[in-house]
GROMACS .gro file of C-alpha atoms in nm:
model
   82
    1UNK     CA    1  -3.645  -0.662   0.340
    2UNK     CA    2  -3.480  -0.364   0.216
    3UNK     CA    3  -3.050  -0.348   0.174
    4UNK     CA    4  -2.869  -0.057   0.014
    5UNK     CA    5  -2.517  -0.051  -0.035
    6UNK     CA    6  -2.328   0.218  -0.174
    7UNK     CA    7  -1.955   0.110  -0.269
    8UNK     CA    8  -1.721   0.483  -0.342
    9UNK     CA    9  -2.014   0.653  -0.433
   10UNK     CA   10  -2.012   0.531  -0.796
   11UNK     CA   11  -2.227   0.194  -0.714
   12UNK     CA   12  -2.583   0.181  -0.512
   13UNK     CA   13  -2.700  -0.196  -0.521
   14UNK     CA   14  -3.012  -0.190  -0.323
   15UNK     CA   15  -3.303  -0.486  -0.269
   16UNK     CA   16  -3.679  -0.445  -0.187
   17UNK     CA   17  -3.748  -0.307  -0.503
   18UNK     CA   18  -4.099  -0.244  -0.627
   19UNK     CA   19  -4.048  -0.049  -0.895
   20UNK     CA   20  -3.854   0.194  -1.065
   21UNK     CA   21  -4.068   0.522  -1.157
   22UNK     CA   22  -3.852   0.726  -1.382
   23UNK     CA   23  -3.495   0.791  -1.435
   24UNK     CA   24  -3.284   1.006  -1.643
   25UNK     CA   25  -2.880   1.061  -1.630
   26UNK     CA   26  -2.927   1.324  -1.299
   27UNK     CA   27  -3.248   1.128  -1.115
   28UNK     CA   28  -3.333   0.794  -1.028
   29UNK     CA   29  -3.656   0.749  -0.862
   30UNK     CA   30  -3.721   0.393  -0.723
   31UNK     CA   31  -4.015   0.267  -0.512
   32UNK     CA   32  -3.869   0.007  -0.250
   33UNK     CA   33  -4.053  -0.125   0.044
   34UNK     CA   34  -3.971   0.124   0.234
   35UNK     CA   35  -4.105   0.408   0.064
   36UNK     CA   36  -3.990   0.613  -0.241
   37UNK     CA   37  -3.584   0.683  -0.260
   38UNK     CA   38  -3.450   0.947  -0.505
   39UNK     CA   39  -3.100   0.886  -0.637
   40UNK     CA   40  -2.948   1.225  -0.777
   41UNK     CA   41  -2.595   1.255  -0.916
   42UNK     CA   42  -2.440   1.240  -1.221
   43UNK     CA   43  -2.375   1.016  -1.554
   44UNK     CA   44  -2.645   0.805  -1.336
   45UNK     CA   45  -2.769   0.478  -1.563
   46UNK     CA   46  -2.940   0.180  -1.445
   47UNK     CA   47  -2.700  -0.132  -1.497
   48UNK     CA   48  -2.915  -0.422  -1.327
   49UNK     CA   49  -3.292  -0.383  -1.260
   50UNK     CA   50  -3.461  -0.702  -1.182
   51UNK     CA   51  -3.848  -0.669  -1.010
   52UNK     CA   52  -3.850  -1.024  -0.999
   53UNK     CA   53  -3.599  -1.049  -0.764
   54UNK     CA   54  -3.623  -0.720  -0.621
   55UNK     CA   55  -3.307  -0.564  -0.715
   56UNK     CA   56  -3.147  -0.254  -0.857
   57UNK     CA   57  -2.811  -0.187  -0.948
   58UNK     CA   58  -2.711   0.211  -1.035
   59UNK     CA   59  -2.434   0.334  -1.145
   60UNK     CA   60  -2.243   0.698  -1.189
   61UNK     CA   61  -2.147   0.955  -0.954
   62UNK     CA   62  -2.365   0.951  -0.666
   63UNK     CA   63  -2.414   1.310  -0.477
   64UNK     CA   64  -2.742   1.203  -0.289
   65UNK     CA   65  -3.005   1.002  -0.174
   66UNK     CA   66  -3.327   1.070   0.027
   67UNK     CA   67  -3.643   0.856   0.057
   68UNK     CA   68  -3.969   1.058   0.038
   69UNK     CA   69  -4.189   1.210   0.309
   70UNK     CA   70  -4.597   1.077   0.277
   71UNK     CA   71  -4.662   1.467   0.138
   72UNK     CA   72  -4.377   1.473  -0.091
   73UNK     CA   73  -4.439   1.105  -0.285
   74UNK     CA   74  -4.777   1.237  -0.328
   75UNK     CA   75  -4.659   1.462  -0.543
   76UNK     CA   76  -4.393   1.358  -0.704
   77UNK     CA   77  -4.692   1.082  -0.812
   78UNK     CA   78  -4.897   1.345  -0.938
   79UNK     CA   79  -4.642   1.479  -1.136
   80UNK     CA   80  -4.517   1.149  -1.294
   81UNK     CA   81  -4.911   1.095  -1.378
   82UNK     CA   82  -4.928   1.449  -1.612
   0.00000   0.00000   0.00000
């Protein structure tokens, strides 16, 4: 199963996590169940990643969050692969 829950935009806890594909202060990319979500914001840092059980914790100022269309995780694969 996959959960997200964003408290005042400063704290996404989500479950279902496969993995976490790259991340910098602006962009979190994380692979969940459900497809690829992209976290972009600000003064973003990863406070709780576990894969064993499936969780991520982010925190910072949150502006957006979209999970990836089958053409666009394609290449935002191909470009994490350069």
């Amino acid at each position: 199963s996959h959960i997200l829950s964003l408290d005042n935009r400063r704290s996404l806890n989500l479950t279902g996590v496969c993995d976490v594909q790259g991340f910098d202060d602006e962009t979190v990319n994380i692979v969940t169940s459900l497809g690829v979500l992209i976290v972009k914001g600000k003064n973003l840092h990863i406070s709780k990643l576990s894969l064993e059980t499936s969780e991520v914790s982010v925190d910072g100022e949150i502006c957006s969050m979209h999970y990836l269309s089958g053409s666009e995780k394609k290449g935002i694969i191909a470009r994490l692969l350069k």
